[in-house]
Amino acid sequence: VESEKIFEIGKDFSHSKASSVEEADLVLINSCAVTERAVKKLCGLIKNLKKKNPICKIAVTGCAVDYDNKKIKLAGADYVVSNFSKLDIFDSINADEDSVIPIDQKEFFQEAKAADKEKHTRAFLKIQDGCDAFCSYCIIPFLRGEPVSMEQDKCINEMKELIKDGYKEIVPVGIHVGKFGQDTESKSSLYTLMKAASDIEGEFRIRMTSIETNELTGELIDLVKSTDKICSHFHIPLQSGSTDILKKMNRRYTADEYILNAKKIKQKIPNATIGADVIVGFPGETEEHFNETVSTIKDSDIDFLHVFQYSDRPGTKASNMPDKISGVVKAERARILRALGDELKIRALERQVGLKHRVLAEKDNKGFTDNYFTVKLNLSAKRNEFVNVKIRGVNEDGSLSGDII
Ligand code: SF4
């Protein structure tokens, strides 16, 4: 979302998109620091770009700048611009200087929305930034600061604008959306926002992003059940299925609580889907802990699994923990969970056969169901229109086939 916003601002500075790296005068990189690999890849990318086009200027912004701007300069970046002044990146470039802001001097919520109707039927709206949960493995709270939200009324007005512009799916995004509203004067919440969004007139749907299980309340689940304006697809990070490891991770729920909430969703909304992130190889994760994770995943009836190997981030609590897990063991555990993830996805796909879905058509006669499956349609459908579809079968590429009814 923020990258698109930067691109839009660039137009005001008379920049336009270059057709290739070789032809670019300036390359902007919006970086990530969530894993060690992300920062390594960033440095490799900068070196590669400089080889391809030695005279172009490279400006880097995003979390990696606040994490280690020296490393990025060393890799060859001409400008580094703190995450907190990323929307002023062109001012830094014009002034020919870096802009590195210490975390305690960060300013405000930077509004951003990504909406390019030519490319997408879906619009992203940034409603929240920052996190103070300090999960022991996570560097984000150090880089993005305290939770900050946009006022609920403003979010609703922005959504209405997007709907008026013809968007049929809106994705409110943030670093920790479950904390939405708590810092605002109106003391709104994710529930009050979703309730107000579902009351907006028009033909559209809202797709929620990641929510922590302890912030996914019964009233929010009931709201999703009661309306077709909020997609029945929940992304609920699990991270570990072992209560011992969850405690060491400073997560605020037990494995049993996670299972209970997942079951509640499936009981109330039988065709809802659940996606989850899991980290394997957290320091001290034994074979027994890992097996508990496998059981928790199975018991929670998760449909989409995203598996990550633990990545050590110096500066976090976990980085100083003993009993680090070897790369070989982490890779093997990730392999096992990815295989389980494939099985779960196939099961979820097969459950859709024979069901009716409302699909938002995109290009090439494909579209998405509200519970987040890709459907290949039998007939051509107008892009950005909802069509009612009966699911005929499962395709080898992990999509569904559907007949328009
Ligand atoms: S909730 Fe935990 S994992 Fe998510 S951003 Fe905050 S600290 Fe990181």
XYZ file of C-alpha atoms and ligand atoms in Angstrom:
413
model
C 0.000 0.000 0.000
C 2.756 2.391 0.974
C 4.768 1.564 -2.176
C 1.781 2.471 -4.353
C 1.370 5.694 -2.401
C 5.055 6.573 -2.980
C 4.609 5.850 -6.679
C 1.616 8.226 -6.785
C 3.605 10.969 -4.992
C 6.429 10.469 -7.535
C 4.087 11.619 -10.293
C 3.783 15.018 -8.544
C 7.567 15.269 -8.798
C 7.347 14.613 -12.568
C 8.621 11.071 -12.283
C 7.218 8.355 -14.476
C 7.719 4.607 -14.558
C 10.860 3.487 -16.440
C 10.399 0.592 -18.819
C 13.434 -1.237 -17.453
C 16.089 -0.962 -14.753
C 18.675 -0.119 -17.427
C 16.671 2.945 -18.431
C 15.864 4.156 -14.920
C 17.428 7.316 -13.451
C 16.197 6.400 -10.024
C 15.238 3.145 -8.326
C 13.123 3.253 -5.176
C 13.066 0.275 -2.849
C 10.557 -0.059 -0.028
C 12.282 -2.589 2.199
C 11.322 -5.184 4.798
C 13.324 -6.298 7.834
C 11.116 -9.043 9.227
C 13.651 -11.789 8.515
C 17.419 -11.871 8.099
C 16.830 -13.170 4.578
C 14.802 -10.082 3.630
C 17.718 -7.763 4.502
C 20.264 -10.021 2.751
C 18.097 -10.064 -0.364
C 17.799 -6.292 -0.241
C 21.597 -5.829 -0.156
C 22.002 -8.344 -2.992
C 19.367 -6.483 -5.003
C 21.116 -3.123 -4.555
C 24.449 -4.604 -5.734
C 22.750 -6.200 -8.731
C 20.976 -2.999 -9.713
C 24.249 -1.086 -9.559
C 25.830 -3.666 -11.869
C 22.963 -3.412 -14.347
C 22.832 0.379 -14.268
C 25.863 1.961 -12.544
C 24.667 5.537 -13.025
C 21.150 5.242 -11.651
C 20.504 6.495 -8.132
C 19.108 4.058 -5.604
C 16.932 5.275 -2.729
C 15.891 2.814 -0.036
C 13.160 3.334 2.528
C 11.135 0.961 4.742
C 11.857 -0.984 7.909
C 15.325 -2.219 6.862
C 16.578 1.396 6.876
C 15.616 1.826 10.513
C 17.090 -1.586 11.301
C 20.511 -1.182 9.672
C 20.959 1.805 7.374
C 24.777 1.479 7.400
C 24.614 -1.969 5.829
C 22.316 -0.636 3.115
C 24.638 2.289 2.341
C 27.550 -0.134 2.224
C 25.695 -2.268 -0.304
C 25.555 0.777 -2.595
C 22.366 2.732 -1.823
C 22.690 6.440 -2.619
C 19.965 7.500 -0.210
C 18.469 5.903 2.860
C 15.177 7.301 4.104
C 13.608 6.253 7.394
C 10.321 4.409 7.335
C 8.776 7.353 9.151
C 9.586 9.815 6.372
C 9.033 7.474 3.435
C 6.282 9.655 2.000
C 8.797 12.539 1.853
C 11.365 10.434 0.011
C 11.435 12.730 -3.025
C 12.282 15.721 -0.793
C 15.328 13.822 0.505
C 16.386 12.892 -3.009
C 15.966 16.477 -4.250
C 17.928 17.759 -1.262
C 20.566 15.114 -2.046
C 20.601 13.808 1.524
C 19.677 10.839 3.701
C 16.877 11.033 6.226
C 17.316 8.751 9.195
C 14.887 9.393 12.052
C 15.404 7.767 15.458
C 12.465 5.576 16.481
C 11.566 7.744 19.481
C 11.115 10.741 17.200
C 8.752 9.094 14.791
C 5.835 11.242 14.027
C 2.413 10.072 13.013
C 0.238 7.702 11.124
C 1.024 7.893 7.420
C -2.111 7.454 5.405
C -1.943 5.199 2.398
C -4.282 3.515 0.033
C -3.485 1.387 -2.960
C -6.100 1.549 -5.612
C -5.335 1.179 -9.270
C -8.552 0.231 -11.010
C -6.753 -0.640 -14.220
C -4.836 -3.371 -12.415
C -6.980 -4.456 -9.474
C -10.550 -5.101 -8.439
C -9.350 -4.940 -4.860
C -8.326 -1.767 -3.008
C -6.091 -1.716 0.059
C -6.659 0.865 2.759
C -4.179 1.410 5.548
C -6.120 1.791 8.798
C -3.430 1.103 11.395
C 0.328 1.027 11.902
C 2.694 -0.114 14.647
C 2.630 -2.803 17.309
C 3.508 -3.006 20.990
C 2.935 -6.748 21.474
C 6.681 -7.491 21.482
C 6.486 -11.139 20.502
C 9.933 -12.291 21.512
C 11.083 -13.162 17.960
C 9.747 -10.055 16.217
C 11.664 -6.917 15.274
C 8.602 -5.002 14.040
C 7.692 -3.173 17.303
C 11.238 -1.763 17.357
C 10.881 -0.468 13.802
C 7.258 0.569 13.433
C 6.663 1.991 16.918
C 3.480 2.111 19.007
C 0.065 1.273 17.536
C -1.517 4.213 15.718
C -4.879 4.122 13.937
C -6.824 6.254 11.558
C -10.064 7.587 13.118
C -12.973 5.235 12.371
C -15.066 7.957 10.662
C -12.191 8.685 8.317
C -11.760 4.974 7.508
C -15.471 4.713 6.691
C -15.341 7.822 4.494
C -12.311 6.419 2.656
C -14.138 3.120 2.138
C -17.199 4.949 0.783
C -14.942 6.813 -1.656
C -13.380 3.567 -2.863
C -16.822 1.984 -3.288
C -17.991 5.070 -5.203
C -14.914 4.672 -7.414
C -16.138 1.186 -8.298
C -14.063 -1.078 -6.083
C -15.885 -4.220 -5.070
C -13.419 -5.529 -2.528
C -11.666 -3.480 0.146
C -8.871 -4.780 2.314
C -8.194 -2.731 5.473
C -4.548 -3.293 6.349
C -2.209 -2.584 9.221
C 0.628 -4.070 11.224
C -1.652 -5.187 14.062
C -5.258 -4.555 12.979
C -6.687 -6.223 16.095
C -5.443 -3.138 17.965
C -7.325 -0.842 15.629
C -8.957 2.144 17.311
C -7.635 1.628 20.829
C -5.383 4.678 20.532
C -8.025 6.959 19.008
C -10.251 9.498 20.737
C -13.405 7.647 19.755
C -12.036 4.392 21.259
C -13.297 2.425 18.318
C -12.288 -1.181 17.669
C -11.955 -3.586 14.778
C -15.491 -4.760 15.574
C -17.009 -1.250 15.515
C -15.162 -0.516 12.264
C -16.356 -3.733 10.617
C -19.908 -3.127 11.853
C -19.938 0.399 10.399
C -18.346 -0.879 7.155
C -20.973 -3.584 6.785
C -23.690 -0.898 7.092
C -22.371 0.991 4.023
C -24.799 0.766 1.116
C -23.672 -0.818 -2.119
C -22.369 -3.972 -3.705
C -18.958 -4.656 -2.213
C -17.205 -6.811 0.335
C -14.518 -6.280 2.961
C -11.669 -8.751 3.277
C -10.098 -8.672 6.722
C -6.392 -9.379 7.108
C -4.480 -11.026 9.928
C -6.140 -11.037 13.384
C -4.695 -12.514 16.562
C -6.913 -15.234 18.030
C -7.163 -13.442 21.391
C -8.468 -10.342 19.574
C -10.957 -12.208 17.420
C -14.041 -11.770 19.578
C -17.313 -13.686 19.497
C -19.168 -10.539 18.386
C -16.825 -10.139 15.397
C -17.378 -13.776 14.381
C -21.156 -13.258 14.746
C -20.945 -10.143 12.596
C -19.151 -12.040 9.799
C -21.836 -14.717 10.034
C -24.631 -12.149 9.785
C -23.498 -10.282 6.654
C -22.208 -11.054 3.165
C -20.295 -7.765 3.235
C -17.412 -9.249 5.239
C -15.593 -12.222 3.731
C -15.761 -15.438 5.713
C -12.023 -15.910 5.507
C -9.970 -15.493 8.666
C -6.215 -15.241 8.830
C -5.233 -16.100 12.397
C -1.499 -16.446 13.067
C -0.732 -19.538 15.151
C 3.107 -19.327 15.214
C 3.397 -22.420 17.414
C 0.960 -25.119 18.466
C 2.832 -25.757 21.698
C 1.692 -23.736 24.721
C 5.241 -23.842 26.149
C 6.703 -22.332 23.002
C 3.853 -19.803 22.704
C 4.766 -18.614 26.192
C 8.413 -18.224 25.222
C 7.278 -16.379 22.109
C 5.308 -13.975 24.353
C 2.127 -14.800 22.465
C -0.991 -14.199 24.522
C -2.940 -17.430 24.100
C -2.553 -21.152 24.636
C -2.782 -23.879 22.003
C -6.158 -24.940 23.466
C -7.531 -21.397 23.248
C -6.486 -21.235 19.597
C -8.198 -24.544 18.828
C -11.361 -23.443 20.659
C -11.672 -20.188 18.729
C -11.000 -21.905 15.383
C -13.696 -24.465 16.190
C -16.102 -21.683 17.166
C -15.628 -20.088 13.737
C -16.256 -23.337 11.872
C -19.296 -24.167 13.990
C -20.872 -20.756 13.444
C -19.857 -20.306 9.790
C -19.420 -23.821 8.366
C -17.812 -22.765 5.094
C -15.488 -20.171 6.577
C -11.808 -20.774 5.925
C -8.882 -20.246 8.266
C -5.346 -19.395 7.230
C -2.464 -19.480 9.708
C 1.237 -18.615 9.895
C 3.515 -20.989 11.748
C 7.157 -20.572 12.709
C 9.275 -23.723 13.005
C 12.569 -23.981 14.869
C 12.007 -21.354 17.564
C 14.854 -21.606 20.132
C 14.251 -24.595 22.417
C 11.597 -26.187 20.166
C 11.931 -29.917 20.832
C 10.542 -32.770 18.755
C 7.697 -32.971 21.281
C 6.864 -29.263 20.903
C 6.910 -29.682 17.144
C 4.557 -32.657 17.335
C 2.207 -30.556 19.479
C 2.207 -27.971 16.697
C 1.220 -30.646 14.171
C -1.654 -31.759 16.444
C -2.848 -28.196 17.065
C -2.930 -27.485 13.333
C -4.957 -30.649 12.717
C -7.325 -29.970 15.627
C -7.933 -26.392 14.498
C -9.123 -27.442 11.051
C -6.855 -24.872 9.379
C -7.260 -24.587 5.594
C -4.279 -22.518 4.469
C -0.926 -22.892 6.184
C 2.020 -20.511 5.738
C 5.233 -21.949 7.129
C 8.291 -19.910 8.117
C 11.605 -20.978 9.563
C 12.616 -19.039 12.681
C 14.861 -16.148 11.690
C 17.155 -14.674 14.316
C 16.740 -10.887 14.650
C 19.465 -9.379 16.847
C 17.839 -6.961 19.276
C 14.908 -9.241 20.052
C 14.520 -11.331 23.217
C 14.523 -14.610 21.303
C 17.873 -13.780 19.771
C 19.445 -14.152 23.226
C 17.668 -17.413 24.039
C 19.690 -20.634 24.336
C 19.117 -23.892 22.428
C 18.994 -22.506 18.905
C 17.756 -25.056 16.376
C 20.028 -26.076 13.499
C 19.203 -25.118 9.932
C 18.848 -28.787 8.965
C 16.222 -29.437 11.645
C 14.352 -26.231 10.803
C 14.296 -27.142 7.113
C 12.997 -30.649 7.869
C 10.230 -29.356 10.159
C 9.253 -26.779 7.539
C 9.100 -29.544 4.920
C 6.807 -31.660 7.112
C 4.466 -28.748 7.792
C 4.373 -27.652 4.148
C 3.358 -31.196 3.175
C 0.625 -31.040 5.833
C -0.387 -27.622 4.474
C -0.785 -29.123 0.975
C -3.051 -31.858 2.375
C -5.165 -29.334 4.276
C -5.561 -27.143 1.216
C -6.675 -30.098 -0.941
C -9.213 -31.065 1.716
C -10.492 -27.487 1.848
C -10.754 -27.366 -1.962
C -12.648 -30.655 -2.122
C -15.148 -29.403 0.459
C -16.164 -26.649 -1.970
C -17.312 -29.003 -4.741
C -21.070 -28.724 -5.254
C -21.352 -25.515 -3.224
C -22.568 -22.164 -4.519
C -20.308 -19.157 -4.197
C -20.406 -15.481 -5.003
C -17.269 -14.878 -7.048
C -15.741 -11.494 -7.816
C -14.560 -11.850 -11.409
C -11.085 -10.662 -12.298
C -9.306 -10.861 -15.648
C -9.025 -14.074 -17.727
C -12.381 -15.375 -16.424
C -11.033 -16.103 -12.998
C -12.161 -14.785 -9.674
C -12.126 -15.205 -5.917
C -14.745 -16.647 -3.597
C -15.327 -14.809 -0.375
C -13.602 -17.620 1.520
C -10.542 -17.047 -0.691
C -10.381 -19.744 -3.345
C -9.501 -18.959 -6.951
C -12.228 -20.119 -9.336
C -11.822 -20.622 -13.086
C -15.170 -19.801 -14.662
C -16.809 -21.774 -17.469
C -18.126 -18.643 -19.194
C -16.676 -15.212 -19.675
C -17.584 -12.809 -16.915
C -17.176 -9.071 -16.811
C -14.183 -8.046 -14.745
C -15.084 -6.497 -11.389
C -18.591 -7.998 -11.339
C -19.978 -10.477 -8.817
C -21.235 -13.717 -10.360
C -23.002 -16.638 -8.688
C -21.148 -19.852 -9.332
C -21.589 -23.543 -8.602
C -18.295 -25.303 -7.969
C -17.751 -28.229 -10.315
C -14.315 -29.526 -9.380
C -10.762 -29.041 -8.178
C -7.935 -28.227 -10.589
C -4.365 -29.460 -10.312
C -3.013 -25.943 -9.843
C -4.941 -25.521 -6.575
C -7.841 -23.579 -8.069
C -11.509 -24.558 -8.446
C -13.643 -24.878 -11.586
C -17.039 -23.245 -11.444
C -20.131 -22.857 -13.576
C -21.872 -19.519 -13.620
C -25.520 -19.933 -12.580
S 1.842 -9.139 17.031
Fe 3.843 -10.024 17.424
S 4.439 -10.887 15.411
Fe 2.780 -9.425 14.994
S 3.834 -7.487 14.555
Fe 3.353 -7.461 16.740
S 5.206 -8.254 17.738
Fe 5.333 -8.811 15.562
